[in-house]
Short mmCIF file of C-alpha atoms and ligand atoms in Angstrom, two decimals:
data_model
loop_
_atom_site.label_atom_id
_atom_site.label_comp_id
_atom_site.label_asym_id
_atom_site.label_seq_id
_atom_site.Cartn_x
_atom_site.Cartn_y
_atom_site.Cartn_z
CA MET A 570 -1.28 -48.03 -5.29
CA LYS A 571 -4.78 -46.97 -4.05
CA SER A 572 -3.43 -46.19 -0.49
CA ASN A 573 -0.75 -44.13 -1.99
CA MET A 574 -3.18 -42.14 -4.10
CA LEU A 575 -5.35 -41.68 -1.03
CA ARG A 576 -2.37 -40.42 1.06
CA PHE A 577 -1.47 -38.06 -1.83
CA VAL A 578 -5.06 -36.62 -2.12
CA ILE A 579 -5.33 -36.20 1.77
CA ALA A 580 -1.94 -34.52 1.87
CA LEU A 581 -2.99 -32.15 -0.90
CA SER A 582 -6.35 -31.07 0.62
CA LEU A 583 -4.41 -30.37 3.85
CA PHE A 584 -1.96 -28.33 2.22
CA VAL A 585 -4.73 -26.48 0.28
CA PHE A 586 -6.86 -26.05 3.50
CA LEU A 587 -3.99 -24.86 5.70
CA GLY A 588 -2.88 -22.39 2.96
CA ILE A 589 -6.26 -20.84 2.95
CA LEU A 590 -6.51 -20.72 6.64
CA ASN A 591 -3.15 -19.06 6.65
CA GLY A 592 -4.88 -16.21 4.72
CA ASN A 593 -2.43 -16.95 1.88
CA SER A 594 -4.49 -18.27 -0.90
CA GLN A 595 -2.40 -15.70 -3.03
CA THR A 596 1.28 -16.30 -2.06
CA LYS A 597 3.64 -19.21 -1.91
CA ILE A 598 5.33 -17.79 1.38
CA SER A 599 4.14 -19.01 4.71
CA THR A 600 3.00 -16.07 7.05
CA ASP A 601 4.60 -17.79 10.04
CA SER A 602 7.91 -17.53 8.49
CA ILE A 603 7.80 -13.73 7.93
CA GLN A 604 5.74 -12.70 11.09
CA ASN A 605 8.63 -10.94 12.70
CA LYS A 606 9.84 -8.79 9.79
CA MET A 607 6.21 -7.84 8.88
CA GLN A 608 5.47 -6.32 12.38
CA TRP A 609 6.56 -2.73 11.33
CA PHE A 610 4.49 -3.02 8.17
CA ALA A 611 1.42 -4.24 10.21
CA ASP A 612 1.76 -1.28 12.62
CA ALA A 613 2.61 1.29 10.00
CA LYS A 614 -0.91 1.57 8.48
CA LEU A 615 0.10 4.62 6.26
CA GLY A 616 2.59 4.81 3.42
CA ILE A 617 3.00 7.43 0.71
CA PHE A 618 3.32 6.28 -2.87
CA ILE A 619 5.30 8.65 -5.32
CA HIS A 620 4.96 8.38 -9.17
CA TRP A 621 7.56 10.59 -10.51
CA GLY A 622 8.72 10.32 -13.97
CA ILE A 623 9.15 11.71 -17.58
CA TYR A 624 5.42 11.35 -17.81
CA ALA A 625 4.87 14.40 -15.78
CA VAL A 626 6.29 16.47 -18.47
CA ASN A 627 3.33 16.27 -20.78
CA GLY A 628 0.95 15.23 -18.03
CA ILE A 629 0.07 11.86 -19.75
CA SER A 630 -0.29 8.41 -18.21
CA GLU A 631 2.88 6.78 -17.19
CA SER A 632 4.21 4.33 -19.69
CA TRP A 633 0.60 3.21 -20.76
CA SER A 634 0.34 6.26 -22.96
CA PHE A 635 2.90 4.94 -25.62
CA HIS A 636 1.96 1.19 -24.76
CA ASN A 637 -1.44 1.94 -25.81
CA LYS A 638 -0.25 4.26 -28.77
CA GLU A 639 -2.09 7.33 -27.53
CA ILE A 640 1.49 9.01 -28.24
CA SER A 641 4.31 7.71 -30.32
CA TYR A 642 7.12 6.03 -28.44
CA PRO A 643 9.51 8.72 -29.70
CA ASN A 644 7.31 11.55 -28.54
CA TYR A 645 6.70 9.85 -25.28
CA MET A 646 10.48 9.55 -24.66
CA GLN A 647 11.12 13.21 -25.75
CA GLN A 648 9.60 14.18 -22.45
CA ILE A 649 12.93 13.18 -20.84
CA ASN A 650 14.27 16.58 -22.20
CA GLY A 651 11.84 18.45 -19.96
CA PHE A 652 12.44 16.64 -16.81
CA THR A 653 14.60 19.04 -14.95
CA ALA A 654 14.09 18.19 -10.98
CA SER A 655 15.28 21.80 -10.69
CA ASN A 656 13.11 22.46 -7.52
CA TYR A 657 13.50 19.01 -6.23
CA ASP A 658 14.02 19.11 -2.42
CA ALA A 659 14.02 15.41 -1.13
CA ASN A 660 14.24 16.69 2.51
CA ALA A 661 11.05 18.87 2.07
CA TRP A 662 9.34 15.78 0.57
CA ALA A 663 10.36 13.58 3.48
CA GLU A 664 9.25 16.28 5.82
CA LEU A 665 5.67 16.48 4.33
CA ILE A 666 5.55 12.63 4.35
CA LYS A 667 6.48 12.57 8.05
CA GLN A 668 3.94 15.39 8.69
CA SER A 669 1.16 13.34 6.92
CA GLY A 670 1.68 10.56 9.70
CA ALA A 671 3.04 8.07 7.06
CA LYS A 672 5.49 5.57 8.36
CA TYR A 673 6.87 4.47 4.93
CA ALA A 674 7.15 5.90 1.45
CA VAL A 675 7.49 4.02 -1.96
CA LEU A 676 8.98 6.02 -4.90
CA THR A 677 8.99 4.78 -8.61
CA THR A 678 12.42 3.97 -9.29
CA LYS A 679 11.71 2.52 -12.75
CA HIS A 680 8.36 2.38 -14.36
CA HIS A 681 7.39 0.32 -17.27
CA ASP A 682 8.82 2.86 -19.56
CA GLY A 683 12.48 1.66 -18.48
CA VAL A 684 13.63 5.23 -17.26
CA ALA A 685 15.65 4.85 -14.04
CA LEU A 686 15.71 7.49 -11.42
CA TRP A 687 19.23 6.27 -10.44
CA PRO A 688 22.55 6.43 -12.45
CA THR A 689 22.30 2.69 -13.39
CA SER A 690 25.26 1.49 -15.16
CA ALA A 691 23.11 -1.09 -17.10
CA SER A 692 21.56 1.38 -19.43
CA LYS A 693 21.80 4.85 -20.60
CA LEU A 694 18.26 5.42 -20.04
CA ASN A 695 18.35 6.97 -16.74
CA MET A 696 17.85 10.60 -15.37
CA PHE A 697 21.40 11.07 -14.53
CA GLU A 698 22.81 10.65 -18.04
CA SER A 699 19.61 11.43 -20.28
CA SER A 700 17.79 14.24 -18.66
CA PRO A 701 18.61 17.88 -17.53
CA ALA A 702 18.14 16.64 -13.99
CA LYS A 703 21.72 15.18 -14.30
CA LYS A 704 21.54 13.75 -10.74
CA ASP A 705 20.83 10.74 -8.68
CA LEU A 706 17.19 11.34 -7.65
CA LEU A 707 17.12 8.26 -5.22
CA ALA A 708 19.95 8.74 -2.75
CA PRO A 709 18.94 12.09 -1.35
CA PHE A 710 15.40 10.94 -0.79
CA TYR A 711 16.29 7.82 0.90
CA LYS A 712 18.81 9.53 2.97
CA ALA A 713 16.00 12.00 4.15
CA LEU A 714 13.53 9.36 4.80
CA LYS A 715 16.00 7.28 6.88
CA SER A 716 17.10 10.49 8.80
CA LYS A 717 13.36 10.91 9.88
CA GLY A 718 12.70 7.37 10.80
CA ILE A 719 10.50 6.70 7.74
CA LYS A 720 10.90 3.30 6.03
CA ALA A 721 12.31 3.55 2.31
CA GLY A 722 10.31 1.67 -0.25
CA THR A 723 11.36 1.00 -4.01
CA TYR A 724 8.84 0.63 -6.69
CA PHE A 725 10.43 -1.39 -9.46
CA SER A 726 8.79 -2.48 -12.84
CA LEU A 727 9.76 -6.03 -13.65
CA LEU A 728 8.69 -5.55 -17.20
CA ASP A 729 10.51 -2.82 -19.23
CA TRP A 730 8.98 -1.90 -22.38
CA SER A 731 11.83 0.17 -23.60
CA TYR A 732 14.73 -2.49 -23.09
CA PRO A 733 15.64 -4.01 -26.42
CA ASP A 734 15.87 -7.66 -24.82
CA TYR A 735 12.52 -7.32 -23.44
CA PRO A 736 9.90 -9.05 -25.36
CA GLY A 737 6.97 -6.62 -24.76
CA PHE A 738 6.75 -3.26 -26.25
CA LEU A 739 3.35 -1.88 -27.59
CA ASN A 740 -0.12 -3.12 -26.85
CA ASP A 741 -0.42 -4.78 -30.32
CA SER A 742 3.33 -5.66 -30.87
CA SER A 743 6.15 -7.50 -29.21
CA ARG A 744 9.74 -7.87 -30.19
CA TYR A 745 10.01 -11.62 -29.92
CA LYS A 746 8.67 -14.65 -28.11
CA ILE A 747 10.70 -15.89 -25.24
CA SER A 748 10.36 -19.64 -26.41
CA ASP A 749 11.72 -18.51 -29.87
CA ASP A 750 14.92 -16.60 -28.33
CA PRO A 751 15.83 -17.90 -24.68
CA GLN A 752 19.28 -16.40 -25.09
CA ARG A 753 17.61 -12.99 -25.48
CA TRP A 754 15.32 -13.43 -22.56
CA SER A 755 18.37 -14.49 -20.50
CA ARG A 756 20.18 -11.34 -21.34
CA PHE A 757 17.05 -9.40 -20.06
CA LEU A 758 17.15 -11.30 -16.82
CA THR A 759 20.77 -10.45 -16.43
CA PHE A 760 19.93 -6.68 -17.02
CA LEU A 761 17.01 -7.02 -14.59
CA ASN A 762 19.14 -8.63 -11.85
CA HIS A 763 21.86 -6.20 -12.29
CA GLN A 764 19.46 -3.26 -11.64
CA LEU A 765 18.12 -5.08 -8.60
CA SER A 766 21.68 -5.56 -7.13
CA GLU A 767 22.38 -1.83 -7.76
CA ILE A 768 19.24 -0.82 -5.84
CA MET A 769 19.74 -3.16 -2.92
CA GLU A 770 23.68 -2.38 -2.58
CA GLN A 771 23.54 1.37 -3.21
CA TYR A 772 20.14 2.40 -1.72
CA LYS A 773 19.28 -0.42 0.75
CA PRO A 774 15.44 -0.21 0.81
CA ASP A 775 13.29 -1.59 3.58
CA LEU A 776 10.69 -2.66 1.27
CA MET A 777 10.65 -3.69 -2.48
CA TRP A 778 7.26 -2.88 -4.41
CA PHE A 779 7.41 -4.71 -7.72
CA ASP A 780 4.89 -4.01 -10.51
CA GLY A 781 4.35 -5.42 -14.06
CA ASP A 782 4.69 -9.14 -13.12
CA TRP A 783 1.56 -9.98 -15.12
CA GLU A 784 3.45 -10.18 -18.42
CA GLN A 785 5.66 -13.31 -17.53
CA SER A 786 5.29 -16.48 -15.59
CA ALA A 787 6.97 -17.01 -11.90
CA ASP A 788 9.40 -19.36 -13.71
CA GLN A 789 10.26 -16.95 -16.65
CA TRP A 790 10.96 -14.09 -14.22
CA ASP A 791 12.79 -16.66 -11.96
CA ALA A 792 10.75 -15.11 -9.17
CA SER A 793 11.88 -17.46 -6.49
CA GLY A 794 15.39 -16.53 -7.44
CA ILE A 795 14.80 -12.93 -7.40
CA ARG A 796 13.26 -13.36 -3.84
CA LYS A 797 16.23 -15.28 -2.51
CA LYS A 798 18.78 -12.79 -4.06
CA LEU A 799 16.95 -9.84 -2.53
CA LEU A 800 16.63 -11.56 0.92
CA SER A 801 20.36 -12.32 0.76
CA TYR A 802 21.09 -8.59 0.78
CA ASN A 803 18.59 -8.00 3.57
CA PRO A 804 16.67 -10.92 5.17
CA ASN A 805 14.12 -8.42 6.60
CA LEU A 806 13.19 -6.86 3.20
CA ILE A 807 9.56 -6.81 2.74
CA ILE A 808 8.54 -7.80 -0.72
CA ASN A 809 4.99 -6.76 -2.01
CA GLY A 810 2.59 -9.26 -3.70
CA ARG A 811 3.42 -8.48 -7.31
CA LEU A 812 6.30 -11.09 -7.81
CA THR A 813 4.03 -13.81 -9.19
CA GLY A 814 3.20 -15.23 -5.83
CA TYR A 815 6.54 -14.81 -4.20
CA GLY A 816 5.72 -11.49 -2.33
CA ASP A 817 4.86 -11.11 1.45
CA TYR A 818 1.58 -9.16 1.32
CA GLU A 819 -1.47 -8.26 -0.89
CA THR A 820 -1.76 -5.16 -2.90
CA PRO A 821 -5.49 -4.35 -3.92
CA GLU A 822 -5.37 -1.32 -6.18
CA GLN A 823 -7.94 1.68 -6.23
CA ASN A 824 -10.95 -0.74 -5.62
CA PHE A 825 -12.14 -0.58 -1.93
CA PRO A 826 -12.77 -4.05 -0.41
CA VAL A 827 -16.35 -4.39 1.01
CA SER A 828 -15.76 -7.58 2.84
CA ARG A 829 -12.55 -7.98 5.01
CA PRO A 830 -9.74 -9.27 2.77
CA GLN A 831 -8.51 -12.69 4.13
CA PHE A 832 -4.91 -11.81 3.57
CA LYS A 833 -2.61 -11.64 6.58
CA TRP A 834 -1.11 -8.38 5.40
CA TRP A 835 -2.62 -6.22 2.73
CA GLU A 836 -2.23 -2.63 1.62
CA LEU A 837 -4.79 -0.64 -0.67
CA CYS A 838 -2.78 1.69 -2.99
CA MET A 839 -4.88 4.62 -4.37
CA THR A 840 -4.52 7.91 -6.24
CA THR A 841 -5.48 11.21 -4.93
CA ASN A 842 -7.20 12.23 -8.03
CA ASN A 843 -7.72 9.84 -10.94
CA ASN A 844 -3.98 9.41 -11.96
CA TRP A 845 -0.73 8.26 -10.47
CA GLY A 846 1.50 10.78 -11.99
CA TYR A 847 1.21 14.34 -12.36
CA GLN A 848 -1.53 15.43 -14.89
CA GLN A 849 -2.40 19.09 -14.81
CA LYS A 850 -5.79 18.41 -16.29
CA ASP A 851 -6.89 15.98 -13.69
CA THR A 852 -8.57 18.10 -11.02
CA ASN A 853 -10.71 15.35 -9.74
CA TRP A 854 -9.22 15.45 -6.30
CA LYS A 855 -10.58 13.39 -3.35
CA THR A 856 -11.31 15.58 -0.32
CA PRO A 857 -9.45 15.31 2.88
CA TYR A 858 -12.54 13.74 4.21
CA GLU A 859 -12.86 11.08 1.49
CA ILE A 860 -9.17 10.17 1.88
CA ILE A 861 -9.40 9.96 5.67
CA SER A 862 -12.50 7.84 5.50
CA ILE A 863 -10.95 5.59 2.98
CA PHE A 864 -7.90 5.29 5.31
CA VAL A 865 -9.96 4.55 8.33
CA ASP A 866 -11.86 1.93 6.30
CA ALA A 867 -8.71 0.17 5.08
CA VAL A 868 -7.30 0.10 8.68
CA SER A 869 -10.47 -1.11 10.22
CA ASN A 870 -10.31 -4.12 7.67
CA GLY A 871 -6.90 -4.88 8.86
CA GLY A 872 -5.04 -3.32 5.91
CA ASN A 873 -2.68 -0.30 5.09
CA LEU A 874 -3.07 2.47 2.76
CA LEU A 875 -0.53 3.60 0.31
CA LEU A 876 -1.81 7.01 -0.78
CA ASP A 877 -0.20 8.29 -4.05
CA ILE A 878 1.28 11.58 -5.13
CA GLY A 879 2.62 12.79 -8.35
CA PRO A 880 5.22 15.46 -8.19
CA LYS A 881 5.82 17.92 -11.37
CA PRO A 882 8.82 17.47 -13.51
CA ASP A 883 10.68 20.10 -11.51
CA GLY A 884 10.03 18.17 -8.31
CA THR A 885 7.45 20.32 -6.86
CA ILE A 886 4.16 18.59 -5.31
CA PRO A 887 0.90 20.06 -6.50
CA ALA A 888 -0.71 22.20 -3.82
CA GLU A 889 -3.76 19.99 -3.75
CA GLN A 890 -1.68 16.88 -2.71
CA ILE A 891 0.23 19.07 -0.21
CA ASN A 892 -3.19 20.09 1.33
CA ILE A 893 -4.32 16.55 1.52
CA LEU A 894 -1.18 15.34 3.35
CA LYS A 895 -1.17 18.10 5.76
CA GLU A 896 -4.88 17.52 6.51
CA LEU A 897 -4.38 13.91 7.09
CA GLY A 898 -1.62 14.59 9.09
CA LYS A 899 -3.67 16.76 11.47
CA TRP A 900 -6.06 14.23 11.84
CA ASN A 901 -3.54 11.57 12.47
CA LYS A 902 -1.89 13.77 15.22
CA LYS A 903 -5.14 13.98 17.02
CA ASN A 904 -6.39 10.53 16.31
CA GLY A 905 -3.58 8.37 15.51
CA GLU A 906 -3.84 6.43 18.80
CA ALA A 907 -6.76 4.71 17.34
CA ILE A 908 -4.77 3.79 14.19
CA PHE A 909 -1.01 3.21 14.56
CA ASN A 910 0.00 0.13 16.31
CA GLN A 911 -3.73 -1.24 16.60
CA LEU A 912 -5.52 -4.03 14.97
CA GLY A 913 -8.37 -4.17 12.43
CA GLY A 914 -11.77 -3.85 14.15
CA ILE A 915 -14.51 -6.05 15.32
CA ALA A 916 -16.80 -8.08 12.97
CA GLN A 917 -19.41 -6.16 10.94
CA GLY A 918 -22.81 -5.93 12.71
CA HIS A 919 -21.78 -4.83 16.13
CA PHE A 920 -21.41 -1.09 15.25
CA TYR A 921 -22.38 0.75 12.12
CA GLY A 922 -18.86 1.97 11.26
CA PRO A 923 -15.21 1.33 11.21
CA THR A 924 -13.54 0.20 14.40
CA THR A 925 -9.99 -0.80 15.59
CA ILE A 926 -8.95 -2.59 18.69
CA SER A 927 -5.91 -2.70 20.90
CA LYS A 928 -3.59 -5.62 20.65
CA ASP A 929 -4.57 -6.80 24.23
CA SER A 930 -8.36 -6.31 23.24
CA THR A 931 -9.12 -4.14 26.00
CA THR A 932 -9.58 -0.92 24.22
CA LEU A 933 -12.10 -0.42 21.37
CA PHE A 934 -12.10 2.52 19.02
CA LEU A 935 -15.28 3.64 17.23
CA PHE A 936 -14.97 5.88 14.25
CA LEU A 937 -18.00 8.26 13.58
CA GLN A 938 -18.13 9.12 9.86
CA GLY A 939 -19.64 12.40 8.88
CA LYS A 940 -21.26 14.66 11.44
CA ALA A 941 -22.58 11.78 13.54
CA SER A 942 -23.69 13.50 16.77
CA GLY A 943 -26.48 12.22 18.99
CA GLN A 944 -26.87 8.55 20.03
CA ILE A 945 -24.79 5.90 18.45
CA MET A 946 -25.23 2.26 19.30
CA LEU A 947 -23.04 -0.66 19.86
CA LYS A 948 -24.41 -4.23 19.87
CA GLY A 949 -23.42 -7.41 21.62
CA LEU A 950 -20.77 -6.08 23.99
CA GLU A 951 -20.51 -8.33 27.00
CA ASN A 952 -17.82 -6.29 28.72
CA LYS A 953 -18.35 -3.61 31.33
CA ILE A 954 -17.18 -0.03 29.82
CA GLU A 955 -14.87 1.51 32.25
CA GLU A 956 -14.52 4.82 30.31
CA ILE A 957 -15.50 6.50 26.95
CA GLU A 958 -13.33 9.35 25.75
CA VAL A 959 -13.53 11.44 22.69
CA LEU A 960 -9.96 11.14 21.25
CA GLY A 961 -8.05 14.33 21.08
CA THR A 962 -10.07 16.11 23.63
CA GLU A 963 -10.61 15.81 27.49
CA VAL A 964 -14.11 14.92 26.97
CA LYS A 965 -15.57 11.77 28.78
CA LEU A 966 -18.91 10.50 27.63
CA PRO A 967 -21.63 8.67 29.47
CA TYR A 968 -23.46 5.71 28.24
CA LYS A 969 -26.76 3.85 28.62
CA ILE A 970 -27.61 0.10 28.60
CA VAL A 971 -30.88 -0.40 26.77
CA GLY A 972 -33.04 -3.54 26.68
CA LYS A 973 -30.95 -5.92 28.87
CA ILE A 974 -33.46 -8.71 30.02
CA SER A 975 -32.29 -9.78 33.56
CA TRP A 976 -32.81 -13.64 32.95
CA SER A 977 -31.19 -13.38 29.43
CA LYS A 978 -27.36 -13.94 28.63
CA VAL A 979 -27.77 -11.60 25.69
CA PRO A 980 -26.10 -8.18 26.38
CA GLY A 981 -28.20 -4.96 26.29
CA LEU A 982 -27.56 -2.24 23.74
CA VAL A 983 -24.89 0.31 24.49
CA TYR A 984 -26.24 3.86 23.61
CA ILE A 985 -23.56 6.52 23.69
CA ASP A 986 -24.65 10.20 23.30
CA VAL A 987 -22.31 12.36 21.23
CA PRO A 988 -22.84 16.16 21.64
CA GLU A 989 -22.30 18.11 18.57
CA ASN A 990 -19.57 20.22 20.06
CA VAL A 991 -17.05 17.38 20.32
CA LEU A 992 -17.32 16.51 16.70
CA ASP A 993 -13.96 16.31 14.80
CA PRO A 994 -14.10 18.25 11.41
CA TYR A 995 -13.51 14.99 9.62
CA ILE A 996 -13.93 11.70 11.62
CA THR A 997 -14.65 11.71 15.35
CA VAL A 998 -13.25 8.85 17.36
CA LEU A 999 -14.40 7.35 20.58
CA LYS A 1000 -12.10 5.40 22.84
CA LEU A 1001 -13.68 2.76 24.87
CA LYS A 1002 -11.73 1.30 27.88
CA LEU A 1003 -13.14 -2.14 28.79
CA ASP A 1004 -13.01 -3.97 31.99
CA LYS A 1005 -11.09 -6.95 30.26
CA PRO A 1006 -10.38 -8.31 26.84
CA ILE A 1007 -13.39 -7.74 24.58
CA LYS A 1008 -16.02 -10.34 24.56
CA LEU A 1009 -18.90 -10.18 21.91
CA TYR A 1010 -22.32 -11.77 21.74
CA ASN A 1011 -23.07 -12.51 17.94
CA GLY A 1012 -25.98 -14.78 18.40
CA LYS A 1013 -29.56 -14.44 17.21
CA GLY A 1014 -31.13 -12.89 20.31
CA GLY A 1015 -33.28 -15.87 21.28
CA LEU A 1016 -36.28 -16.04 23.70
O1 FHN B 938 0.60 -0.32 -14.75
C1 FHN B 938 0.88 0.22 -13.38
C2 FHN B 938 0.42 1.60 -13.06
O2 FHN B 938 1.00 2.45 -14.10
C3 FHN B 938 0.53 2.03 -11.69
O3 FHN B 938 2.06 2.32 -11.46
C4 FHN B 938 -0.18 1.13 -10.79
C5 FHN B 938 0.28 1.67 -9.43
O4 FHN B 938 0.04 0.46 -8.63
N1 FHN B 938 0.38 -0.09 -10.92
C6 FHN B 938 0.21 -0.65 -12.31
C7 FHN B 938 -1.19 -1.01 -12.58
O5 FHN B 938 -1.61 -1.93 -11.56
#
């Protein structure tokens, strides 16, 4: 008995240790098994999130405003009568997304309020049958994205506070307990799976962005069954990390990581003001500089940024968000070589700023935040630098090694003098070509 127990404890510890090593303390899916399909996502770095729903009509928070009883449910749902999509131009949306430099887009096909943006046969609560829009809002957008080589993502809320067979409703009341009425829950799962099949069959997304998994357990959702079903339609479908542990990557939201997340793949989703959907009163826009510096920070930490916009009920995008995407696109056009298809940067401590590195480790990119002209310093670089270029310009910069002691193995400090006239209006990027794959000293100096 004792030896069996010992074997079990050893096996369990090994499983836990490997799981953490694998950077997957949050998911049940082994990263080795999905490495190939995740490659485009890892290289993509930037996605555009789109929260478009009836909540834009009054400019109130999506689904939460009725769930938290800030507005009655009937008054919240009344907004559907004002959702016209009268100026909706899916091709223009896709063009703007392409212009931003984004490689994928994720559109809310159904938020927690249960209003579907496609003509689902599972419920009349959809824009085709119940709003003045009277059209399928998904098909033209996905067609336009794919025509421009942009991956199509589907945001889908597992919870559905409108559906009569869903237990949850308002924040202080629910319709029933699953344990009291399993048949009713099973009817909801049939509805949920019917809608997922419609999306996979009719729109063929490249990425499924689940939300709302927190209200039920993996078993109650049958999360592993949902994963299996979706992958049966498309084995290369990428699933985000909000399927109660059965997703492929992690999705920190709004809160910026300070230390590098230990997940193999992760994506920070973030608003451009303080709200996901269109809210006229919310003028707290992040500046293009702030957006670009947050984007660079996420990428330097090995992640992606999923940047949100909230179109108006008629389908037009607020001018401030158009400006942000265009400025981001201009910066990406000039500096994208340091971002797309690169890897997260070197460990903190070698350079006082974000960095990225090429997949063969022979090119190091340094990002200079703010108006950082003058001498910048790089510590612990053992390599010889073959060339330093200011990205997007023809300018090559000299450098100076300071403090190298002849008898010591510790490398000297690299000082690079950055003249004011080469600075980018937002973030300047230096490209360092190294003599061989990067080698860094991270010791304590010594004698
Ligand atoms: O409850 C939703 C919220 O409304 C919004 O859609 C965000 C976007 O990621 N997700 C949930 C909150 O985590």
